[in-house]
CSV table of C-alpha atoms in Angstrom, one decimal:
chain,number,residue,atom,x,y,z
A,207,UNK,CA,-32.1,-22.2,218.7
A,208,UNK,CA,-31.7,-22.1,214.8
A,209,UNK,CA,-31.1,-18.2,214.2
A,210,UNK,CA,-33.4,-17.3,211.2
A,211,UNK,CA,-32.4,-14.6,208.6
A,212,UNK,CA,-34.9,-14.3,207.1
A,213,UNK,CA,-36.3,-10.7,205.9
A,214,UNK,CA,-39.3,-10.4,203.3
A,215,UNK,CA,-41.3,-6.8,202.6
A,216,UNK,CA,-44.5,-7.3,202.1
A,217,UNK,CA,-47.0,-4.8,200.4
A,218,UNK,CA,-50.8,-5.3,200.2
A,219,UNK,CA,-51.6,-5.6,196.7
A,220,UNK,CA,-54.0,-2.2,195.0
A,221,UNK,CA,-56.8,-3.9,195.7
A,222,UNK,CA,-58.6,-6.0,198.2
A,223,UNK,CA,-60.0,-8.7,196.1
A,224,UNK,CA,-57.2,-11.2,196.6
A,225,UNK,CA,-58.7,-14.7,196.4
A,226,UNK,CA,-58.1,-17.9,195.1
A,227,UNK,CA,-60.7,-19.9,192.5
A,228,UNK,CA,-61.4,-23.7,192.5
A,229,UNK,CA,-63.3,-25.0,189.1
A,230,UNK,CA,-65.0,-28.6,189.3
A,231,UNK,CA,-65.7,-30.1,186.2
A,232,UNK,CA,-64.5,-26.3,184.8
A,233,UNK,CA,-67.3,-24.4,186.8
A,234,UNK,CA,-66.3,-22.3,189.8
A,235,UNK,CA,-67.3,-23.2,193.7
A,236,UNK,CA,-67.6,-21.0,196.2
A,237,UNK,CA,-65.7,-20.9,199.5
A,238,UNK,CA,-67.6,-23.7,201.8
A,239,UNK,CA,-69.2,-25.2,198.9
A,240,UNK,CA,-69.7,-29.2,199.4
A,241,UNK,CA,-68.5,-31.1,196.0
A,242,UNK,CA,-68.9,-34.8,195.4
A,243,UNK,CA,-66.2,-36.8,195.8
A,244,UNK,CA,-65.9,-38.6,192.1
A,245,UNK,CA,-65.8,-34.8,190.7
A,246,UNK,CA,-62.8,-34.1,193.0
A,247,UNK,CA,-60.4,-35.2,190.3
A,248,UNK,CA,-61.2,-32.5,188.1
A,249,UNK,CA,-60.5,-29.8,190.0
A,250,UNK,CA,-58.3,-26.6,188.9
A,251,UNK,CA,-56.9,-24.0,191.1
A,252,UNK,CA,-56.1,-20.1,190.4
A,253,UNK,CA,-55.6,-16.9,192.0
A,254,UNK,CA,-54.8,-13.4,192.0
A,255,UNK,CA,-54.1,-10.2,193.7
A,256,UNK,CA,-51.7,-12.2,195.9
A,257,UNK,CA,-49.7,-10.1,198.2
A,258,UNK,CA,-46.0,-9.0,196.5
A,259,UNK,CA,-42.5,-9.7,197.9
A,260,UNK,CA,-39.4,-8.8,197.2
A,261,UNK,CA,-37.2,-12.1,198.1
A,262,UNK,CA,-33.5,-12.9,197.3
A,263,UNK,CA,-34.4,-16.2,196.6
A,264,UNK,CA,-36.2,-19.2,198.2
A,265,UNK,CA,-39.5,-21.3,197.2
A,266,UNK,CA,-43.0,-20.5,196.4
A,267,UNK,CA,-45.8,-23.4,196.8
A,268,UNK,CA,-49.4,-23.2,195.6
A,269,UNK,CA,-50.9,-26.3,197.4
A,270,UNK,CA,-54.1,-28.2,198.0
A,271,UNK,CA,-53.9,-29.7,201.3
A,272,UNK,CA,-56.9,-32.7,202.2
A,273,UNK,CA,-57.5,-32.0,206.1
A,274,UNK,CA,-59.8,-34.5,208.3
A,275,UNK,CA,-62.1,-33.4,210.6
A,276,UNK,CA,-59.4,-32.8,213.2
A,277,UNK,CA,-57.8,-30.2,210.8
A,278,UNK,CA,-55.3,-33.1,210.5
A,279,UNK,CA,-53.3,-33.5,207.4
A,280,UNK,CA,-54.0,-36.4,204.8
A,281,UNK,CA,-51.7,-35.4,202.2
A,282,UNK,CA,-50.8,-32.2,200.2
A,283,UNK,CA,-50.4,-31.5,196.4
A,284,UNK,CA,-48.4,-28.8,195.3
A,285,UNK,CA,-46.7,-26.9,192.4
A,286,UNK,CA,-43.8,-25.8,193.6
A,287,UNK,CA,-41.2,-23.1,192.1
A,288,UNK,CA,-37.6,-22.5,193.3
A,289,UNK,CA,-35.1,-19.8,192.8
A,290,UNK,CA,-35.9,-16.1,192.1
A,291,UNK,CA,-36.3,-16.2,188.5
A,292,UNK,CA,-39.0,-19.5,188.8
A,293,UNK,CA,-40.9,-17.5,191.0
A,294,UNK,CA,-40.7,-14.0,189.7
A,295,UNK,CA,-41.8,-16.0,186.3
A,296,UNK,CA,-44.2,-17.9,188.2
A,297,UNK,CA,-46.1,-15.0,189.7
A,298,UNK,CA,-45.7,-13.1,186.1
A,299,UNK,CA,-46.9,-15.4,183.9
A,300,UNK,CA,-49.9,-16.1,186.4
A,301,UNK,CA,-53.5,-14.2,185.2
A,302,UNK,CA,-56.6,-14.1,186.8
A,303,UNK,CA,-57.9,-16.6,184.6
A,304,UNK,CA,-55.0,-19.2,184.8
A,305,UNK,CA,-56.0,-22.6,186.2
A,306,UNK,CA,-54.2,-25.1,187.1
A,307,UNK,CA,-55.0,-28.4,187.2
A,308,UNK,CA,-54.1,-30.3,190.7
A,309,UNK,CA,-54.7,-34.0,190.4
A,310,UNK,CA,-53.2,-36.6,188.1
A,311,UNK,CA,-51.0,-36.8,185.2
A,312,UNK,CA,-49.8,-33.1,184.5
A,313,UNK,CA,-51.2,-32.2,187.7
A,314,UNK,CA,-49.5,-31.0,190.9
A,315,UNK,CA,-46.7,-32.8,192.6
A,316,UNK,CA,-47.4,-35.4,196.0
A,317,UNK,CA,-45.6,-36.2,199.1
A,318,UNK,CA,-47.2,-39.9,198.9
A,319,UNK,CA,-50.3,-42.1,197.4
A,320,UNK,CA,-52.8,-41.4,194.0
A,321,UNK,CA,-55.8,-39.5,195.2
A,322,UNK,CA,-58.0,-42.0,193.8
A,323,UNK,CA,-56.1,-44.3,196.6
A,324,UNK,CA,-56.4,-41.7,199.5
A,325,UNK,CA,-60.4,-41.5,198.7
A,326,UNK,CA,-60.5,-45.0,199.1
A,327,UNK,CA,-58.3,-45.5,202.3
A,328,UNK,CA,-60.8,-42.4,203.8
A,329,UNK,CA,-64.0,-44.8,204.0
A,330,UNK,CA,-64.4,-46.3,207.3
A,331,UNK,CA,-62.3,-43.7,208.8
A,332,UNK,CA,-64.2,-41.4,211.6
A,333,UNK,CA,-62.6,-38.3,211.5
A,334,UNK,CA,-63.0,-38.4,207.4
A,335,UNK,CA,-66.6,-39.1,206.8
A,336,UNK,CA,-66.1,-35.8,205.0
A,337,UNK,CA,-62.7,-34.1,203.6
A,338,UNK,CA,-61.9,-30.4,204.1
A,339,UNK,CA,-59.8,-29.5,200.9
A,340,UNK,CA,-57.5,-26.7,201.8
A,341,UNK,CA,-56.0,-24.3,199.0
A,342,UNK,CA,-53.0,-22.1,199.9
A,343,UNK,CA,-49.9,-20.1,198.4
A,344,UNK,CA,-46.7,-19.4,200.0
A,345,UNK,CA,-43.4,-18.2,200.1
A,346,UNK,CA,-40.3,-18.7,201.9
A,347,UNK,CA,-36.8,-17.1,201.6
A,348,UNK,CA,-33.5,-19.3,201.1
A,349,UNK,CA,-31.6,-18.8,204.2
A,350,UNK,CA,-29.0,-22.1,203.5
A,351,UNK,CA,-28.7,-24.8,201.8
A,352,UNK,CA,-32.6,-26.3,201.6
A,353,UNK,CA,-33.2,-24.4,204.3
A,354,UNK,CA,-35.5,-22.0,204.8
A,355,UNK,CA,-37.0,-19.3,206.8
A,356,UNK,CA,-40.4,-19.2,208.1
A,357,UNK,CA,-43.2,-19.2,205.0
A,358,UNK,CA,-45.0,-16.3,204.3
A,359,UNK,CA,-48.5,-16.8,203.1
A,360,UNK,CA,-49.7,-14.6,200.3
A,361,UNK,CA,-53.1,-15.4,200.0
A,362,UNK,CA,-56.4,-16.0,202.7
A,363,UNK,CA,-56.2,-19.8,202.0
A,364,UNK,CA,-59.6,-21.1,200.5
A,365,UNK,CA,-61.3,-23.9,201.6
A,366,UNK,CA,-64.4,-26.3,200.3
A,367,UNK,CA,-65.9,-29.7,201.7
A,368,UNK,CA,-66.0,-33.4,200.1
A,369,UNK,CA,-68.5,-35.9,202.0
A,370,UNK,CA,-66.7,-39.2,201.8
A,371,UNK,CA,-68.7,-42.2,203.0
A,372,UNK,CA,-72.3,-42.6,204.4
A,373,UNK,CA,-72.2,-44.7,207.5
A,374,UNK,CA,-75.6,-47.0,206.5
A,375,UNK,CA,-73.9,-47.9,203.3
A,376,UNK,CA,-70.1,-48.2,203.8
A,377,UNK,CA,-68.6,-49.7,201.0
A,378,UNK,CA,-65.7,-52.6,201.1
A,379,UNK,CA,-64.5,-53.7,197.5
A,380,UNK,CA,-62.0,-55.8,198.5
A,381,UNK,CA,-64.9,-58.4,200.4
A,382,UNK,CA,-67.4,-57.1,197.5
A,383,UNK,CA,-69.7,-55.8,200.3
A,384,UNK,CA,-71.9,-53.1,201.6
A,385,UNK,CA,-71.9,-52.7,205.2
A,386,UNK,CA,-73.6,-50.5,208.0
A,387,UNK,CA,-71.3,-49.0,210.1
A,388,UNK,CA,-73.6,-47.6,212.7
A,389,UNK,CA,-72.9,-49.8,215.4
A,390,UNK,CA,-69.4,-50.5,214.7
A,391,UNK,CA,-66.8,-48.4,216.4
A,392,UNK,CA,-63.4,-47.0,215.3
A,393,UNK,CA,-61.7,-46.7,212.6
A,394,UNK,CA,-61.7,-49.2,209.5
A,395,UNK,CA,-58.6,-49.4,207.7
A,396,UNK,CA,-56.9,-51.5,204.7
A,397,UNK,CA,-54.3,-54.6,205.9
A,398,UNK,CA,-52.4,-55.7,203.8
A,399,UNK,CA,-50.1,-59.1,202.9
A,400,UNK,CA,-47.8,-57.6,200.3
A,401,UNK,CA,-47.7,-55.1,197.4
A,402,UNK,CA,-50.5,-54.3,195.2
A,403,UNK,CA,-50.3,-56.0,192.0
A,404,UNK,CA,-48.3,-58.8,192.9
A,405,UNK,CA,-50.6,-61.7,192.5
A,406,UNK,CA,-50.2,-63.5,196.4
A,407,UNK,CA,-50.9,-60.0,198.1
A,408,UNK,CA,-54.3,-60.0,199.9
A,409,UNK,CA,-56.1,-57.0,200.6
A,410,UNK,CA,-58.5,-57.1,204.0
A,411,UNK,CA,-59.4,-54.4,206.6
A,412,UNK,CA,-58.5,-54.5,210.2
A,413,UNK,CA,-60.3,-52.5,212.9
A,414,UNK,CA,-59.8,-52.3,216.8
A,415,UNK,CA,-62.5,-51.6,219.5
A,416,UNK,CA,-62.4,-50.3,223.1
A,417,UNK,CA,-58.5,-49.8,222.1
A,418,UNK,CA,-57.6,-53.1,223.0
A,419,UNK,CA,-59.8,-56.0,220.6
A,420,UNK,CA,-57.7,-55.9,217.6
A,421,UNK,CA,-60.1,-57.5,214.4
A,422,UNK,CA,-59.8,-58.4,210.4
A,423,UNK,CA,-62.1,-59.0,207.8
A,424,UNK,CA,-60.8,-60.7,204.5
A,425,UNK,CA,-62.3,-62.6,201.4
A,426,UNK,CA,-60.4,-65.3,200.3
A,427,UNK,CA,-61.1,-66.4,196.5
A,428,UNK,CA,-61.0,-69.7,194.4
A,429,UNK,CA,-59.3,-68.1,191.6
A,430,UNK,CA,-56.7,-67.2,193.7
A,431,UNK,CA,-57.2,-70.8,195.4
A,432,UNK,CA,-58.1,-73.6,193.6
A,433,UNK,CA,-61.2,-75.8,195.0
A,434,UNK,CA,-61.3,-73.1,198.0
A,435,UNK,CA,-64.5,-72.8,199.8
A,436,UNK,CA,-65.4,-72.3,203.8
A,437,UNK,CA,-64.7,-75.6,205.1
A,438,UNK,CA,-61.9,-75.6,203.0
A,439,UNK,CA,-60.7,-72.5,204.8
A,440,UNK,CA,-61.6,-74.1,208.0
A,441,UNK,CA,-59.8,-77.3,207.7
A,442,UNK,CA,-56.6,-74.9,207.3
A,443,UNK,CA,-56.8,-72.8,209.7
A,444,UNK,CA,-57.5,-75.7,212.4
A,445,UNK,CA,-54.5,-77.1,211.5
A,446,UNK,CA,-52.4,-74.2,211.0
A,447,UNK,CA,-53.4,-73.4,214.6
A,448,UNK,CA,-52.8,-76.9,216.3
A,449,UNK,CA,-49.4,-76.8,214.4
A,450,UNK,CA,-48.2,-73.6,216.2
A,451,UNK,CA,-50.0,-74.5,219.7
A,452,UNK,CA,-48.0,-77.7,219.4
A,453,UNK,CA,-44.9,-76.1,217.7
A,454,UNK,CA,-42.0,-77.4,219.5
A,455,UNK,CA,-43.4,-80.9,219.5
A,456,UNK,CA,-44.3,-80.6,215.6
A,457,UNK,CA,-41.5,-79.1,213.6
A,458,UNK,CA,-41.3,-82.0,211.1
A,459,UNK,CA,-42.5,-81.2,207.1
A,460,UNK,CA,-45.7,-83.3,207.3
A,461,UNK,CA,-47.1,-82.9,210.8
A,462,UNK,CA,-50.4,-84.6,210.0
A,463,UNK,CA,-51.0,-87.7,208.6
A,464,UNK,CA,-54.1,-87.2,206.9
A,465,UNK,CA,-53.8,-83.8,206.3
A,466,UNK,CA,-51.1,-81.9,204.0
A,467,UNK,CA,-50.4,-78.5,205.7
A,468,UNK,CA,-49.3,-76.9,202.5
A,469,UNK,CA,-52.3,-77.9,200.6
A,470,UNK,CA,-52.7,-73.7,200.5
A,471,UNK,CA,-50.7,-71.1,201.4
A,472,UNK,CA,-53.0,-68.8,203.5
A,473,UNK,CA,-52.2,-65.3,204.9
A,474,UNK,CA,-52.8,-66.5,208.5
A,475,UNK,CA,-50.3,-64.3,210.5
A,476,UNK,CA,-51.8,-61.2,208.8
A,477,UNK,CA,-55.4,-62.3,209.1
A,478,UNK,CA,-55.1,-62.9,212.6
A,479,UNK,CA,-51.5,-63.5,214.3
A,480,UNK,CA,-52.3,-67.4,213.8
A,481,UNK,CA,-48.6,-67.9,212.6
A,482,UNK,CA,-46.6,-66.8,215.9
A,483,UNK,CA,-44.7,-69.8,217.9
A,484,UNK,CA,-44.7,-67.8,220.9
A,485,UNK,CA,-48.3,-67.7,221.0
A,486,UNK,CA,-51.4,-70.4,220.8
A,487,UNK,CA,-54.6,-71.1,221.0
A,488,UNK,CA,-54.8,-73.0,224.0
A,489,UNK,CA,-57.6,-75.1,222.9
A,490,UNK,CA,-55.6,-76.8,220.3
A,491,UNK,CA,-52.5,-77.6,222.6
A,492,UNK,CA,-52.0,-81.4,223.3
A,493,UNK,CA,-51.0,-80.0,227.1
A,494,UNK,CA,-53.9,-78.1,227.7
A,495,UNK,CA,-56.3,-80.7,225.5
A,496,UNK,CA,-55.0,-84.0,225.4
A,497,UNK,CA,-57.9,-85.0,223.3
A,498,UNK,CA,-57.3,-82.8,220.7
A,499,UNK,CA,-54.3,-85.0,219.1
A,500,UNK,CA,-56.3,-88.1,218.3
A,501,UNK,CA,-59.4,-86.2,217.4
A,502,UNK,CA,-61.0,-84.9,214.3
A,503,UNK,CA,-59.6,-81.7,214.4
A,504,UNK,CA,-63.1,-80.2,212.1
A,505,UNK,CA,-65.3,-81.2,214.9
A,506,UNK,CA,-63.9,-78.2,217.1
A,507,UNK,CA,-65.7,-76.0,214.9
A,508,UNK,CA,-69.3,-75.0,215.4
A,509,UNK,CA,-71.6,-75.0,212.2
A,510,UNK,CA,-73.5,-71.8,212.0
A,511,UNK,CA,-75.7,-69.5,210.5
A,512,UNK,CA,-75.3,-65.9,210.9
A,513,UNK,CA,-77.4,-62.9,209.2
A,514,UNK,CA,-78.1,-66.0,206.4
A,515,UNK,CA,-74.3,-66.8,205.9
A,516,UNK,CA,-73.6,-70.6,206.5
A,517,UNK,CA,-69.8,-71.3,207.7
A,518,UNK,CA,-67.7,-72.4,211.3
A,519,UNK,CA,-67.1,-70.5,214.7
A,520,UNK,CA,-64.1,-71.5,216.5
A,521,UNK,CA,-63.8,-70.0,220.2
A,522,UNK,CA,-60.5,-70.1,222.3
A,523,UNK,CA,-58.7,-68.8,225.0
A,524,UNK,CA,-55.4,-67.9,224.7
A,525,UNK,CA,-51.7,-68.0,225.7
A,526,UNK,CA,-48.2,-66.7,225.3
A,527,UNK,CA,-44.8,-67.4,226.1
A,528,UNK,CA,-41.2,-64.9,225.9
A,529,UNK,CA,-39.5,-67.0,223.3
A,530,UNK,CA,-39.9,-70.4,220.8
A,531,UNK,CA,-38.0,-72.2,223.8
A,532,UNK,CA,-40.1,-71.6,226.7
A,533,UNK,CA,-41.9,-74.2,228.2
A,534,UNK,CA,-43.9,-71.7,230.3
A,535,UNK,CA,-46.8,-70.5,229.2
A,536,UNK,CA,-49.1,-67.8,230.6
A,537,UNK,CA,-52.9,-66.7,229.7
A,538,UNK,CA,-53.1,-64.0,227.3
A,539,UNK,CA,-56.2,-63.2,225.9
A,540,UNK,CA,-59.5,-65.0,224.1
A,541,UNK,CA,-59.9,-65.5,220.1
A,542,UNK,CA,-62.8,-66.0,217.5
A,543,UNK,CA,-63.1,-66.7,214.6
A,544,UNK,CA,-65.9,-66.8,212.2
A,545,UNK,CA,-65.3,-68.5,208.4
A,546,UNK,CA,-68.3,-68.0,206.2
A,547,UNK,CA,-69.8,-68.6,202.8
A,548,UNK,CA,-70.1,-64.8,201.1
A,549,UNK,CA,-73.7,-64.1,200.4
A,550,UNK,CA,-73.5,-62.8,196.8
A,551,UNK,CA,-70.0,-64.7,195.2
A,552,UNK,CA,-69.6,-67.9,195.6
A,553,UNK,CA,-66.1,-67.9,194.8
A,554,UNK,CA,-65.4,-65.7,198.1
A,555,UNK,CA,-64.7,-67.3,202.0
A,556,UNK,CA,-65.5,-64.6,204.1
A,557,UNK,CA,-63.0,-64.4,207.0
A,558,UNK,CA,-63.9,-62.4,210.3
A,559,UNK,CA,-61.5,-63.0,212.8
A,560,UNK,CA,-60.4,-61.4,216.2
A,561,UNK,CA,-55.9,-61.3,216.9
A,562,UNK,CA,-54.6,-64.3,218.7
A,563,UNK,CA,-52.4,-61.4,220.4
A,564,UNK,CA,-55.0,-59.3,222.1
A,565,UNK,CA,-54.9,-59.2,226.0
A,566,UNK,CA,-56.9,-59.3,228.5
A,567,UNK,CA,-60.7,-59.4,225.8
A,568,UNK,CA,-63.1,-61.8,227.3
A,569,UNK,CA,-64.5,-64.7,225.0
A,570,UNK,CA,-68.1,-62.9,225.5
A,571,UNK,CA,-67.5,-59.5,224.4
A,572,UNK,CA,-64.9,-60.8,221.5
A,573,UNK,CA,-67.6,-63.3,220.1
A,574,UNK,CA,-70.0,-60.1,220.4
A,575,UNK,CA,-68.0,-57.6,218.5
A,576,UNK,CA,-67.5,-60.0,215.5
A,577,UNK,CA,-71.2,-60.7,215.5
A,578,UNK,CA,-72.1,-56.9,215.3
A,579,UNK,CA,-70.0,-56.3,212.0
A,580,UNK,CA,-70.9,-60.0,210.3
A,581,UNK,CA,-74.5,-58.8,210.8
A,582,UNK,CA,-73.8,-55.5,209.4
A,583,UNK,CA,-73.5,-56.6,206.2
A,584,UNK,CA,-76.2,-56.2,203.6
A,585,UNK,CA,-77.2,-58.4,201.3
């Protein structure tokens, strides 16, 4: 065990009104106070009456810490001072009216993303339908190099509450929708192809239910895609799938006669596994279906109409193999998919989809959960 010299003498400050202040939009809140989250960015932090120490020399961190409802952290913000005469000039050049502004440029220091970015990634997540926003000074002594003794907190930290997202009217800009959440379990987070601003990165969201159903939802757009619309989605994902179903027998550039595979270049394998040699969709194997390889692959799709969205359903059970060689294959798991026109842009292709890797989901309660949310969206 790490022996720890670490000494600090504390002394209760004169008087017993140490506190911290938080400003919104430059008027104080109180401790508990709820504060909407586009004000957030404006707030300011102070304190005073914080406890002395005397300290050799170390580091002293006034921090705002966003905490979800498990009291788990999200991401901190600090201002941070190191070395004895930064923090001696630190605490002496602080007054009980200093404030200091947290978030963005000339603001506090991060340990990862924007919190315009961290407000966003919150909706759809359960345990941060609301945000506790934690505000706390420390200090710790130097006891080697960047290392540290145990922190010494100089202040009761202060905290406040930001509601985040309403589950009736759950917003998801990147399908330009409003959904309601209320029947859809589990968390909702971002998936991603790429990094932002590069122009072939699509953004969708990905959730998971009863731990094991694994399920996207993207928008695909024309701009991106030239002359791209749902049964133009659906004529490359059926043949993106009997490709890799048929993948040992198909490895040649132009697979399909009437059909050029790289007419688009669509983010299968992060919409839905689709990409994967080692796994298929059984009903688009020429083993398993022999009609399938002299068929029109489009009518495997069913035309549908769900919650006033006209598109395809294509249903299928699946299978898996241990590498690209194998011959064997063994039943894995069952896969939907659900391609739709977007009720309010015409330019988007609405893409629901289950995993062509989960185990052990039954076509029934797969087809069910991917119902639930495309009937969750408002219009």
């Amino acid at each position: 065990m790490k022996k720890i010299l670490f000494v600090l003498f504390l002394a209760m400050s004169a008087t017993s009104y140490a506190q911290f202040s938080a400003y919104i939009n430059g008027k104080a809140i109180k401790e508990g106070a709820s504060v909407s989250k586009k004000d957030l960015a404006s707030l300011q932090v102070g304190f005073k009456n914080q406890k002395k120490v005397t300290i050799i020399s170390g580091i002293s961190a006034l921090y705002v810490q966003l905490l979800d409802a498990n009291k788990k952290d999200i991401q901190s913000f600090f201002l941070q001072k190191d070395g004895y005469v930064a923090i001696e000039d630190f605490f002496k050049s602080n007054t009980p009216t200093t404030k200091y502004k947290v978030f963005g440029e000339g603001g506090f220091l991060s340990n990862g993303n924007t919190l315009d970015w961290i407000l966003s990634a919150a909706v759809g997540q359960e345990a941060q339908k609301t945000i506790q926003v934690k505000i706390g000074l420390y200090v710790a002594e130097e006891t080697g190099y960047r290392q540290y003794g145990q922190s010494v907190r100089l202040l009761e930290p202060m905290t406040f509450n930001v509601p985040i997202w309403d589950a009736k009217n759950v917003t998801m800009p990147f399908l330009d929708l409003t959904i309601d959440k209320t029947n859809i379990a589990g968390d909702m987070d971002t998936k991603q192809n790429g990094m932002l601003g590069r122009k072939e990165t699509e953004i969708g969201y990905r959730l998971i239910e009863k731990d094991k159903i694994w399920y996207t939802a993207f928008a695909l757009d024309s701009d991106k895609y030239p002359g791209l619309n749902a049964k133009e989605v659906a004529d490359d994902f059926i043949h993106a799938g009997t490709f890799y179903a048929n993948y040992n027998q198909m490895n040649d550039k132009k697979p399909f006669k009437d059909y050029d595979i790289q007419k688009y270049t669509l983010p299968w394998d992060h919409i839905n596994d689709l990409l994967d040699s080692k796994n298929r969709l059984s009903k688009l194997s020429y083993r398993v279906n022999k009609e399938v390889k002299n068929s029109n692959l489009m009518n495997l799709f069913e035309t549908v109409t769900i919650n006033g969205m006209k598109g395809y359903a294509f249903k299928s059970s699946t299978d898996e193999r241990e590498h690209i060689n194998a011959t064997k294959w063994t039943p894995k798991g069952n896969f939907v998919i659900y391609i739709l026109e977007h009720p309010t842009n015409p330019k988007l292709t609405l893409i629901i989809s289950s995993s062509v890797k989960n185990n052990g989901n039954t076509l029934e309660e797969t087809d069910a959960l991917l119902q639930t949310f495309i009937n969750s969206i408002k219009k």
